[in-house]
Tab-separated table of C-alpha atoms in Angstrom:
chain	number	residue	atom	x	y	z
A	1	UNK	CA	-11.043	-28.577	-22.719
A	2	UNK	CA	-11.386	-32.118	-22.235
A	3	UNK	CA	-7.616	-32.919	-21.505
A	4	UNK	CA	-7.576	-29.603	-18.964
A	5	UNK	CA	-10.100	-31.001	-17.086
A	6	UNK	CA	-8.880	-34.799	-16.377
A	7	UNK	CA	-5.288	-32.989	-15.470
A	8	UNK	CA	-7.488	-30.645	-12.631
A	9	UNK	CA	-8.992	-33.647	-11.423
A	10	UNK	CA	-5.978	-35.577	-11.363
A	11	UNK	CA	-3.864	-32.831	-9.354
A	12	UNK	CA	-6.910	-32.482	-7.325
A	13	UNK	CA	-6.443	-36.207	-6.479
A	14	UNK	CA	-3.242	-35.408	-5.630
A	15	UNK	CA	-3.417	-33.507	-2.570
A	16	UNK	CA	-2.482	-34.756	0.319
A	17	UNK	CA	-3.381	-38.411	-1.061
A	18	UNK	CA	-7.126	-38.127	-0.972
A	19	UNK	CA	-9.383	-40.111	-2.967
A	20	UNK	CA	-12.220	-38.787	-5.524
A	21	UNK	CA	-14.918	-38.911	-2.744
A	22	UNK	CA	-12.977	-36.842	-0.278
A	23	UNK	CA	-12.506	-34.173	-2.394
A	24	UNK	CA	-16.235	-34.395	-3.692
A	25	UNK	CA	-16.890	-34.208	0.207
A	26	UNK	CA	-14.728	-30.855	0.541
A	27	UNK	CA	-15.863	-29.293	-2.402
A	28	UNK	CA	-19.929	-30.564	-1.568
A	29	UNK	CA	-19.431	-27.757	2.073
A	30	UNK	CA	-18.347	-25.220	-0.506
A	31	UNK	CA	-14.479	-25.528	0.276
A	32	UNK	CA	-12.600	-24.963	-3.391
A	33	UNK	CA	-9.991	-27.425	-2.747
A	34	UNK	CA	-7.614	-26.322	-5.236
A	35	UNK	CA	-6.599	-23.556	-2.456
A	36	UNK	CA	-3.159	-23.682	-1.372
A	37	UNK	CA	-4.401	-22.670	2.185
A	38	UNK	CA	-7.353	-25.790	1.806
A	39	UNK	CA	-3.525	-28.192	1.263
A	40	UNK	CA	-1.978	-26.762	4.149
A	41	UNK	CA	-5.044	-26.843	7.038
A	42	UNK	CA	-5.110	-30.347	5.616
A	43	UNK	CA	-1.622	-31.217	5.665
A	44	UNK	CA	-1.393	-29.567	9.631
A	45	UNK	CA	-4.815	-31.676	10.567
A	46	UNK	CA	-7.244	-28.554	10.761
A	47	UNK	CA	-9.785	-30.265	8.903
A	48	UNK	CA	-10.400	-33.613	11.335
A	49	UNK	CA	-13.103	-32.333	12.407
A	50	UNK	CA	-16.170	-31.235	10.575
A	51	UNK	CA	-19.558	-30.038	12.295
A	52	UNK	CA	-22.272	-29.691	9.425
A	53	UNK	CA	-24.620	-27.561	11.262
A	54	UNK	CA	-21.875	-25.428	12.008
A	55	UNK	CA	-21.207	-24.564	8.390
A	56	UNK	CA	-25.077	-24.321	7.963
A	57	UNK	CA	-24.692	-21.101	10.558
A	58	UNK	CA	-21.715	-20.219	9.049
A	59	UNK	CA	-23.177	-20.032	5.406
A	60	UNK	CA	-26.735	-18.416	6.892
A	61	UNK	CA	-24.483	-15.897	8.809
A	62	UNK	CA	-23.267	-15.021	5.665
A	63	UNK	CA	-25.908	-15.152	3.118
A	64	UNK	CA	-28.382	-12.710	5.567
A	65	UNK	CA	-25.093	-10.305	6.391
A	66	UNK	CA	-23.366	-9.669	2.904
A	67	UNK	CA	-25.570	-11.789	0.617
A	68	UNK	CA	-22.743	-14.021	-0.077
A	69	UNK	CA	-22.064	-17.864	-0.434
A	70	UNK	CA	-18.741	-18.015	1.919
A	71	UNK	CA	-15.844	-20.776	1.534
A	72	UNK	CA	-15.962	-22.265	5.235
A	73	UNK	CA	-12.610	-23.273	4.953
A	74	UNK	CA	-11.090	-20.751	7.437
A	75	UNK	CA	-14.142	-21.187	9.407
A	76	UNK	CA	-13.553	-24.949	10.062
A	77	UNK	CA	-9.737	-25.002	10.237
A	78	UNK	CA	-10.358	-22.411	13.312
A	79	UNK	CA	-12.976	-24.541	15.092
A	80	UNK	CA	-10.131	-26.892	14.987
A	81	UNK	CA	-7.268	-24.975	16.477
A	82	UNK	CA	-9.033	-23.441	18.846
A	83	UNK	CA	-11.863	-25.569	19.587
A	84	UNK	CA	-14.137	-22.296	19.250
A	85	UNK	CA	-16.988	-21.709	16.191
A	86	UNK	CA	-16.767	-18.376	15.075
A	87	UNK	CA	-19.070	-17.593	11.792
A	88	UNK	CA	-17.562	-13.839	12.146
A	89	UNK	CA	-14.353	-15.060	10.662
A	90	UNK	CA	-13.501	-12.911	7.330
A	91	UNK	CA	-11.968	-15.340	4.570
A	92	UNK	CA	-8.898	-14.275	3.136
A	93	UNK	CA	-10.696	-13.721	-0.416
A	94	UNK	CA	-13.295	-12.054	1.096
A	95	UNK	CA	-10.720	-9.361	2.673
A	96	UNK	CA	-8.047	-9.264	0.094
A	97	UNK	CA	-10.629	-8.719	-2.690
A	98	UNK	CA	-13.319	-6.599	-0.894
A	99	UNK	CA	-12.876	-5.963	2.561
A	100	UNK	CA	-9.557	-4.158	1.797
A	101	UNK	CA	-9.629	-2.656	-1.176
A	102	UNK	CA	-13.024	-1.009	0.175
A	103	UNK	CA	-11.480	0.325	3.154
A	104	UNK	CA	-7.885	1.560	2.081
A	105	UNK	CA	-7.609	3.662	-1.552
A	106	UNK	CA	-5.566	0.978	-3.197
A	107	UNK	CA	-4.077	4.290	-5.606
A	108	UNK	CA	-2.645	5.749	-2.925
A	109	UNK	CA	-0.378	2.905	-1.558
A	110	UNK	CA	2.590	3.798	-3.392
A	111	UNK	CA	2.606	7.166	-1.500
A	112	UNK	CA	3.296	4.899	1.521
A	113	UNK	CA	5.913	2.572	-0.257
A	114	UNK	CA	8.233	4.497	-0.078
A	115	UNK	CA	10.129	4.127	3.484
A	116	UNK	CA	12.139	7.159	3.216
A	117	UNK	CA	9.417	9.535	3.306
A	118	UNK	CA	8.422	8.121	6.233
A	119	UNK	CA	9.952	10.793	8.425
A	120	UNK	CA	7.330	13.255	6.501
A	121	UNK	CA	4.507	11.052	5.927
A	122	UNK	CA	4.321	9.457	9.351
A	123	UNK	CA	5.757	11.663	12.148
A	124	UNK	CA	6.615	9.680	15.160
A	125	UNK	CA	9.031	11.358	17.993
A	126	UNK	CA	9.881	7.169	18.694
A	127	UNK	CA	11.247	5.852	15.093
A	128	UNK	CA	13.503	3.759	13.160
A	129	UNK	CA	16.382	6.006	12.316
A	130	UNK	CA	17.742	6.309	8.799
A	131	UNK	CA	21.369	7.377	9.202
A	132	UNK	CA	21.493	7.107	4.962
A	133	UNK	CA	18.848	7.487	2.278
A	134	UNK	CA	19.115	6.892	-1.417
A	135	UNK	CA	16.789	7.800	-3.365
A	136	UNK	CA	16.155	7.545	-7.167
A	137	UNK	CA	20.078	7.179	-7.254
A	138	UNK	CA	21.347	10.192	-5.219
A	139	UNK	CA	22.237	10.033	-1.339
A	140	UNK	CA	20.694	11.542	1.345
A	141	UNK	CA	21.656	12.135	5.144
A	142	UNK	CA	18.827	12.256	8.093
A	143	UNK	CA	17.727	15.284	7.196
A	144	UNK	CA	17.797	14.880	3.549
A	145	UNK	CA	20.684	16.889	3.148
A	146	UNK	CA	22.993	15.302	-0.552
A	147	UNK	CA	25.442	13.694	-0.158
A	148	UNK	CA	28.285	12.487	-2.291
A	149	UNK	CA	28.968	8.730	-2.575
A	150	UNK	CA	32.511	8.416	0.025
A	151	UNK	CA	30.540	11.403	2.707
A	152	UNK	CA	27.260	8.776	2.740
A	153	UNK	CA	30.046	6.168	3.960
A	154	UNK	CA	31.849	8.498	6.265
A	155	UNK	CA	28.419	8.744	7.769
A	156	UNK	CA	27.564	5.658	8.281
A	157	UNK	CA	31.214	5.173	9.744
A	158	UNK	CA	31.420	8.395	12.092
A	159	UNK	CA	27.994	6.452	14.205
A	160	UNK	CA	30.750	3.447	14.996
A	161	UNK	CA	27.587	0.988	15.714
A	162	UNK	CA	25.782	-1.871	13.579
A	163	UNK	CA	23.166	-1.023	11.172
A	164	UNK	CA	19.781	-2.330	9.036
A	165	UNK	CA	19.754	-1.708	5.552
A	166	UNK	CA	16.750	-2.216	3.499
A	167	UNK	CA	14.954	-1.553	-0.052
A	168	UNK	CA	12.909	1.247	0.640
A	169	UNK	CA	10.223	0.737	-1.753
A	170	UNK	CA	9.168	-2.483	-0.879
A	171	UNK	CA	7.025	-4.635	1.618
A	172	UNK	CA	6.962	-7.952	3.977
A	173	UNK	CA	10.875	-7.968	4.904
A	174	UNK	CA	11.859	-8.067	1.132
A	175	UNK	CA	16.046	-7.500	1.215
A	176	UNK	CA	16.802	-6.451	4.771
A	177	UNK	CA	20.400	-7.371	5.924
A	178	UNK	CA	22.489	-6.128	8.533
A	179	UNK	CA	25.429	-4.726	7.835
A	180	UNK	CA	28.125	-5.278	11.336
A	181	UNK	CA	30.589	-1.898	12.922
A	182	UNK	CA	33.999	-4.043	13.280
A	183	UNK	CA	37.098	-2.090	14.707
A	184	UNK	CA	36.715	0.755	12.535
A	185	UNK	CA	35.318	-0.761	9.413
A	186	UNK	CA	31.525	-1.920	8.255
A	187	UNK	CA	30.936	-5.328	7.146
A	188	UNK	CA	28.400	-6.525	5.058
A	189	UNK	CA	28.080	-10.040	3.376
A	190	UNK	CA	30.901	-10.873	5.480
A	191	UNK	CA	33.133	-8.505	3.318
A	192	UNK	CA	34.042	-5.024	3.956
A	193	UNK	CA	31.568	-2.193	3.287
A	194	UNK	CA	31.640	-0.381	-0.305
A	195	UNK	CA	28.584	1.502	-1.411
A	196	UNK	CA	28.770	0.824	-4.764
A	197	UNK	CA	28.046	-3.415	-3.114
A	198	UNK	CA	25.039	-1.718	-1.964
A	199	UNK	CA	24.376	-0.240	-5.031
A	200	UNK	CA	24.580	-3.063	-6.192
A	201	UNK	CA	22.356	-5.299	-4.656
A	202	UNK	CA	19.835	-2.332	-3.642
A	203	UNK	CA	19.734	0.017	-7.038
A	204	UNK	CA	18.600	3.603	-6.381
A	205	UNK	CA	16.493	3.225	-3.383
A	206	UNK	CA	17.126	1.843	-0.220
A	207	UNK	CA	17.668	3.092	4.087
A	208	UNK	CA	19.980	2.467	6.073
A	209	UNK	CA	18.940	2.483	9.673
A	210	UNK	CA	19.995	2.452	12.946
A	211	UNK	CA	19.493	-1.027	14.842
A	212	UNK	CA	16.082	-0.299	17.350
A	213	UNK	CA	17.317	-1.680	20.892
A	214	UNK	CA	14.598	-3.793	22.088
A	215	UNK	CA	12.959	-5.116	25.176
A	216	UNK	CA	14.432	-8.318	26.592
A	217	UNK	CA	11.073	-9.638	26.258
A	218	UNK	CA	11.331	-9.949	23.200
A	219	UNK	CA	14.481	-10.152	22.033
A	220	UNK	CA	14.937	-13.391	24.769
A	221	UNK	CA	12.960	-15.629	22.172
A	222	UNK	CA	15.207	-14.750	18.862
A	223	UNK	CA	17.975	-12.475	20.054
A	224	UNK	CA	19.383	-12.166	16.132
A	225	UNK	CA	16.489	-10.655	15.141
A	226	UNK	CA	14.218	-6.890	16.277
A	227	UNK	CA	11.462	-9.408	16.685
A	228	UNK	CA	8.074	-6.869	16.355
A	229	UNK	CA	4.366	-6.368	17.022
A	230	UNK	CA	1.626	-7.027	14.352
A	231	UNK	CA	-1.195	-4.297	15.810
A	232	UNK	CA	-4.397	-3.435	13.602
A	233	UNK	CA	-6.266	-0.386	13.824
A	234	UNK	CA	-9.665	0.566	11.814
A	235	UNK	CA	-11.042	4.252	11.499
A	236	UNK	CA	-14.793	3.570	11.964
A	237	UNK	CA	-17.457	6.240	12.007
A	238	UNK	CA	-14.950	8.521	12.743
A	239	UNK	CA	-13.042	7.158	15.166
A	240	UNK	CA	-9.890	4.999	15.149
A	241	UNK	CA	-9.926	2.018	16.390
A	242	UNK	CA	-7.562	-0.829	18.089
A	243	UNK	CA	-8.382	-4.236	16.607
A	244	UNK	CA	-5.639	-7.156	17.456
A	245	UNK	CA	-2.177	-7.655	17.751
A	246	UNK	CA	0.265	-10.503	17.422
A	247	UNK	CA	3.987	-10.949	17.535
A	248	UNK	CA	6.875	-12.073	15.200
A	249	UNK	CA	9.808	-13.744	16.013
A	250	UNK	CA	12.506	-14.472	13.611
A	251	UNK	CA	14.047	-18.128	13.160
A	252	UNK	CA	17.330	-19.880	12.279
A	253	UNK	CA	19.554	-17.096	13.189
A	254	UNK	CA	17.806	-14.761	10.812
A	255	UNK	CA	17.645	-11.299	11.242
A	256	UNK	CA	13.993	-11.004	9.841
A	257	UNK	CA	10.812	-11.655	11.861
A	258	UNK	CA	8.691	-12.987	8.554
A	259	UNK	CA	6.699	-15.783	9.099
A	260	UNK	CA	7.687	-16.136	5.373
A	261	UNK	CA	11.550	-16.188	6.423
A	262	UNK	CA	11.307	-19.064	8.803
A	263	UNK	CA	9.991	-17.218	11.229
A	264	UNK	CA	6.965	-18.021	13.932
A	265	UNK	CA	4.453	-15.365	14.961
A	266	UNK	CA	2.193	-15.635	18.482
A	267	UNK	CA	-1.276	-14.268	19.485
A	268	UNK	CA	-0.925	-11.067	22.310
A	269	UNK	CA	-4.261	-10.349	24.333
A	270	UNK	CA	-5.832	-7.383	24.876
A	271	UNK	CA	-3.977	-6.836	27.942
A	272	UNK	CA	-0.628	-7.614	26.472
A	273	UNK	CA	0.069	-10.898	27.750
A	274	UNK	CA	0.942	-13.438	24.763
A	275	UNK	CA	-0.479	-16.769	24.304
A	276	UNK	CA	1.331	-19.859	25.088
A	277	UNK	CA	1.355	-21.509	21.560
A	278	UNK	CA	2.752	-20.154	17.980
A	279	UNK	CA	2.222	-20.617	14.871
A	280	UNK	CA	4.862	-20.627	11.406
A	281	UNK	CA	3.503	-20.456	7.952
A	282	UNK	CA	2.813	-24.282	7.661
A	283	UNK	CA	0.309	-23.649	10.555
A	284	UNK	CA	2.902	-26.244	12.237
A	285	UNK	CA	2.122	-25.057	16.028
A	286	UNK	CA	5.587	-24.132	18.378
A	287	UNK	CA	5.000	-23.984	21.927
A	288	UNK	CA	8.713	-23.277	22.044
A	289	UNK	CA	10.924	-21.298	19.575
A	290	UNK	CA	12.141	-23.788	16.769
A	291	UNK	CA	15.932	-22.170	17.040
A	292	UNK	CA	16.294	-20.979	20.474
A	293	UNK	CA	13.677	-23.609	22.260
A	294	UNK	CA	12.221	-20.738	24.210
A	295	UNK	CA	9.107	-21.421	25.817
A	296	UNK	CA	6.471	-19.366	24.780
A	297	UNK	CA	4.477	-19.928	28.245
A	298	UNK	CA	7.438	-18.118	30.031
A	299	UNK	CA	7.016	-14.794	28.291
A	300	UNK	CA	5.911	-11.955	30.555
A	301	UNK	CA	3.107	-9.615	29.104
A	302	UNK	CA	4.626	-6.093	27.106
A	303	UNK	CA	4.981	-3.333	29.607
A	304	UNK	CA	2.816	-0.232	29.203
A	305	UNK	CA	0.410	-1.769	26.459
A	306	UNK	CA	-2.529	0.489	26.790
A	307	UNK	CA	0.096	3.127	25.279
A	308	UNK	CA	0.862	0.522	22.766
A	309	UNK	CA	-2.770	0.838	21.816
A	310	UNK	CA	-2.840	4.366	21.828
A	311	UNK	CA	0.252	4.927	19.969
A	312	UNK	CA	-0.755	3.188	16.803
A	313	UNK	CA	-4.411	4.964	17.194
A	314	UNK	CA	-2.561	8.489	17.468
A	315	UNK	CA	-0.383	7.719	13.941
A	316	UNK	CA	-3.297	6.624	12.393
A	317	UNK	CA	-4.998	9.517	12.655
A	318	UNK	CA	-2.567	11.163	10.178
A	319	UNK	CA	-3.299	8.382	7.426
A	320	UNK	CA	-6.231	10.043	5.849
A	321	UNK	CA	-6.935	7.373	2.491
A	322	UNK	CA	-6.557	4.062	4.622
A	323	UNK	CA	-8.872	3.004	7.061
A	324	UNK	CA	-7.227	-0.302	7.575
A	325	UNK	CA	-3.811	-0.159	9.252
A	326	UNK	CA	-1.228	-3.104	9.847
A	327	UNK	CA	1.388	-1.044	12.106
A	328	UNK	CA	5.201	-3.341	12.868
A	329	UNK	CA	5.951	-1.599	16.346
A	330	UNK	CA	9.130	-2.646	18.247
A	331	UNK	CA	9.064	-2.918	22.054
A	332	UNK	CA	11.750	-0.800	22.866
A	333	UNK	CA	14.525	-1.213	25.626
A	334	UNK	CA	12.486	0.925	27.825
A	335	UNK	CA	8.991	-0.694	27.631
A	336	UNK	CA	7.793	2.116	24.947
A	337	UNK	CA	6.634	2.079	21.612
A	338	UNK	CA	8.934	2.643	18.272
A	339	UNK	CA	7.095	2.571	14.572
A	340	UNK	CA	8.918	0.831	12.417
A	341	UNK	CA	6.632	0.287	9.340
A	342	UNK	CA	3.270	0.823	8.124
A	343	UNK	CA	1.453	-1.906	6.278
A	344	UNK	CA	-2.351	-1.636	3.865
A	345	UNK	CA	-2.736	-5.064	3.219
A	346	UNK	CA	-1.521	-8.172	4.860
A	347	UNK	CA	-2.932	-11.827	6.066
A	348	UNK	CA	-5.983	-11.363	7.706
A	349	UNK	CA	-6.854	-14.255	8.167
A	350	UNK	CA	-3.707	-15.620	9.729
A	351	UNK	CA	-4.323	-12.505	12.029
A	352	UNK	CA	-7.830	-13.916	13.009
A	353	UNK	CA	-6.170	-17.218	13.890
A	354	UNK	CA	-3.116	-16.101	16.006
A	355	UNK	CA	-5.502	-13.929	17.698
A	356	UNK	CA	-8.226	-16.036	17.961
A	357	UNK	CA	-10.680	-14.320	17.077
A	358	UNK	CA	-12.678	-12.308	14.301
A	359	UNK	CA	-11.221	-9.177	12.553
A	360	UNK	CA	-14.021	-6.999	13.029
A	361	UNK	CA	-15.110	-8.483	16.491
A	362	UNK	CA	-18.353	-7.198	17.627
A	363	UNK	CA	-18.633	-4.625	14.815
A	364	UNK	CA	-18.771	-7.342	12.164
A	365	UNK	CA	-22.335	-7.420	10.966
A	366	UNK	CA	-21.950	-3.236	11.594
A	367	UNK	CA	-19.109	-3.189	8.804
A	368	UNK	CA	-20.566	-6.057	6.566
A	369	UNK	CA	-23.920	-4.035	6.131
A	370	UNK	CA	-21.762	-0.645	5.451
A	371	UNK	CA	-20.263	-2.519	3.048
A	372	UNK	CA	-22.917	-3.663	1.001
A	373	UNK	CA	-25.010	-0.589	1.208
A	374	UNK	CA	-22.251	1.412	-0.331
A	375	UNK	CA	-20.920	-1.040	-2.958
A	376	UNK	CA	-24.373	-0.993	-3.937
A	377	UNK	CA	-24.738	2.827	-4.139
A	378	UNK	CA	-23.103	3.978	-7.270
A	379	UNK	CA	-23.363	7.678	-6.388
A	380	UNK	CA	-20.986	6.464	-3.349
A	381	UNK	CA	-17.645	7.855	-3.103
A	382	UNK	CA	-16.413	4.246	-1.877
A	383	UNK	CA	-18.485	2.657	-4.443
A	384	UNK	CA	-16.564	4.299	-7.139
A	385	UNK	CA	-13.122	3.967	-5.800
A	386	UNK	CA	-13.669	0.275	-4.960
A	387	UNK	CA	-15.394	-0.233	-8.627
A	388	UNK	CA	-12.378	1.362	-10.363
A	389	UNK	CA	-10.464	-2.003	-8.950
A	390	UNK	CA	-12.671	-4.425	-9.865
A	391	UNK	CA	-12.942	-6.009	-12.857
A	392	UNK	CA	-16.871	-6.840	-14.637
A	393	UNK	CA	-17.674	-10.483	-14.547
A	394	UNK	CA	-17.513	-10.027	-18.784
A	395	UNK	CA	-13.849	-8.692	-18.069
A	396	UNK	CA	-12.903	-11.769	-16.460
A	397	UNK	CA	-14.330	-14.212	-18.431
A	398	UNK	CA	-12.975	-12.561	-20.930
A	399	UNK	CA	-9.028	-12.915	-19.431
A	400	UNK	CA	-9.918	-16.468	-18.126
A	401	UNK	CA	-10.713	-17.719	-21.820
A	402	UNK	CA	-7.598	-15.680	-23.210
A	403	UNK	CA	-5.200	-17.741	-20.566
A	404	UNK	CA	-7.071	-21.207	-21.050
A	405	UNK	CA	-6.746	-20.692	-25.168
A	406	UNK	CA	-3.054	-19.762	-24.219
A	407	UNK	CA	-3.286	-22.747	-22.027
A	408	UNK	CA	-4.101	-24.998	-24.731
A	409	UNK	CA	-2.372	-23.304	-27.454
A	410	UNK	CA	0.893	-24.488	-25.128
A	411	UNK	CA	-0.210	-27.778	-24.267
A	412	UNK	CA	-0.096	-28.427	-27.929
A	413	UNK	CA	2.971	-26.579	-29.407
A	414	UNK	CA	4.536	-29.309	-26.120
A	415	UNK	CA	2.764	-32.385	-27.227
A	416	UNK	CA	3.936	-31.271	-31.289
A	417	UNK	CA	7.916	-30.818	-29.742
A	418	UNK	CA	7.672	-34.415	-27.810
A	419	UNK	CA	6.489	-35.980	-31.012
A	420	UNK	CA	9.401	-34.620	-33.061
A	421	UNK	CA	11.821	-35.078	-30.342
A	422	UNK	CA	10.773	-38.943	-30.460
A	423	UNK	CA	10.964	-39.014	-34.300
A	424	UNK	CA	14.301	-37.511	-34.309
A	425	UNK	CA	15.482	-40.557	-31.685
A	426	UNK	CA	14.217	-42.664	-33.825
A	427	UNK	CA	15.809	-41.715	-36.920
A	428	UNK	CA	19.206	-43.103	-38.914
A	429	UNK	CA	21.022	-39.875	-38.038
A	430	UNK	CA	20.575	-40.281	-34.568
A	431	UNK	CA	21.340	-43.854	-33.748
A	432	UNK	CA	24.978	-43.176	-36.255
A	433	UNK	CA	26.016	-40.341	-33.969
A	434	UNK	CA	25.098	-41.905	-29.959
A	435	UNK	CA	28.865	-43.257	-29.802
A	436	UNK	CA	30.395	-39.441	-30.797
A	437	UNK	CA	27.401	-37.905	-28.040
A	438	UNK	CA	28.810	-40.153	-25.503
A	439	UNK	CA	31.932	-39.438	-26.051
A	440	UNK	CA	31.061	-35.424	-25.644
A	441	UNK	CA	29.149	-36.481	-22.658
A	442	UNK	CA	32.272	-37.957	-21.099
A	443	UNK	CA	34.603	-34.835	-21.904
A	444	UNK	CA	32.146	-32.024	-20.674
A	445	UNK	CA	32.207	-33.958	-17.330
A	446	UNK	CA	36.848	-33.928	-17.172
């Protein structure tokens, strides 16, 4: 236990070159500053600046809302960027571990996985169009008709235009490629088309879709990529709810929007216009594109927003088990609306930032007293969905001193293999046979 601890301090001291006493000063507001979030407001400069009192209202705000001792981290790296003190702010823990799974049946998210069903699960007249399906191994066409392995190619060849192809089963941008319509042939990898290449990089599920045409605006940033809206709805007493949106914007050629790809994402306003700085997943802020050196303060707002809103309002009504909805919604060539994908978890509190401003807005305190009265109710429906997730404090002790036994039980089985290793250098055997090594060395490298 001893030797686990020194090594935490020591990494501790590592970060970002601070001393002892600055990370005593960190961890002293309540910040745990073995976060990889805590290194990376550091490492941007989000954490110059630290008002005190501010955390004091952050911590009360808190304590008399959800009876909770909050991390300020987020807190104080958004004072920072935007100059603003928000104690509304939801930390990421705080919404990936309660605020989520509370709101959105965590069982029922592989129902939505799966992005062939989407056509059935989420009916939208404006849609990505799969051209091919395969699913558990077989093929399907649009209208989940089978088809044979050479007719799903014929297809996909008779449409004589580019394509997206993507694992349908998975989330955040995992795997999508384009695959190019050259003078009669499909390319993909720079090599001519063959399912079975698909097959093999894909397995049994995957879509291929039509390319969405979108808007100049914002295709002008990133033109290699369908750069897409972020927009977050809520069903609350009974009525759904627009929260926030923000925009991605692939990088470096890419044909993914991800943040996580290289990619930078923006803030859009309630009345669609954008705001003139972005941010990439360093918190590194752009005001023009990295790639393309767009300016962000030239973009014009998206046409037609308020039907933006009410789109993703009107397919959220037919998600009945999620009442927190992360829609990716292309701005298509005509200034309208096109669903793409439907996300239940996500960043929140990158939303809140590139926003700029709280998840919940003025229904915060509302949602945070919902919350506690029926996490607290055990005859609750939500109680015992959101209990079924969580693990007792005995449970996790428990796992926490399996993994630090395991922990040590590795540190030592290391520590035993150095000490042999240095034995056997030291040995007869070893210092007879360097010349023949050397020698084996030199041949392995001809």
């Amino acid at each position: 236990m001893e030797y686990r601890h020194r090594n935490k301090i020591k990494g501790e001291l590592n970060i970002m070159g601070m001393n002892k006493k600055e990370i005593e000063y960190y961890k002293s507001l309540g910040i745990d500053t073995t976060a990889d979030a805590f290194k990376k407001y550091k490492k941007a400069g989000w954490l110059k600046e630290i008002d005190e009192a501010f955390i004091d209202e952050v911590k009360a705000y808190w304590k008399k809302h959800y009876r909770i001792d909050v991390d300020p981290l987020l807190h104080i790296a958004y004072m920072n960027y935007t100059g603003k003190k928000e104690p509304r702010l939801i930390h990421n823990k705080i919404s990936w571990n309660q605020v989520i799974p509370f709101f959105n049946d965590q069982e029922m998210n592989e129902s939505y996985k799966e992005k062939n069903l989407y056509d059935k699960l989420i009916p939208a007249e404006r849609a990505a169009k799969a051209v091919i399906k395969r699913a558990h191994g077989l093929y399907f066409d649009h209208q989940n008709n089978c088809l044979d392995e050479s007719d799903a190619l014929n297809e996909m060849l008779s449409f004589k235009e580019d394509f997206i192809v993507k694992p349908s089963n998975t989330n955040n941008g995992q795997g999508i490629k384009k695959i190019y319509y050259r003078d009669g042939f499909l390319y993909f990898d720079d090599k001519e088309l063959t399912m079975r290449a698909l097959e093999k990089l894909y397995g049994g599920n995957f879509s291929v879709q039509k390319v969405v045409q979108q808007h100049t605006i914002m295709s002008d940033p990133h033109p290699d990529s369908v750069n897409t809206l972020r927009m977050i709805t809520f069903r609350w007493k009974g009525e759904v709810r627009y929260l926030l949106t923000f925009a991605r914007f692939g990088a470096n050629n890419n044909v993914l929007d991800n943040t996580s790809h290289g990619g930078v994402s923006i803030g859009v306003k309630d009345n669609g216009e954008f705001m003139d700085k972005a941010l990439d997943r360093s918190f590194k802020i752009h005001d023009t594109h990295p790639t393309t050196g767009f300016p962000f303060k030239d973009m014009e707002p998206i046409p037609n927003f308020d039907k933006f809103k009410q789109y993703v309002i009107d397919l959220h009504k037919n998600i009945l088990h999620h009442d927190f909805v992360s829609w990716d919604i292309v701005v298509g060539s005509d200034g309208l609306p096109v669903f793409l994908e439907a996300n239940f978890k996500g960043g929140t509190w990158f939303y809140q930032l590139l926003s700029e401003k709280p998840l919940f807005g003025d229904l915060t305190e509302e949602v945070l007293a919902y919350m506690y009265k029926e996490r607290n109710n055990k005859k609750s429906p939500r109680h015992k969905s959101y209990a079924k997730l969580q693990p007792t404090q005995k449970k996790q002790n428990k796992r926490i001193k399996k993994l630090e036994d395991e922990k040590e039980e590795l540190i030592k089985e290391r520590d035993q293999f150095k000490k042999e290793y240095n034995k056997m250098k030291r040995s007869t055997s070893w210092k007879i046979t360097a010349p023949v090594r050397k020698v084996s060395s030199i041949l392995k490298r001809k």
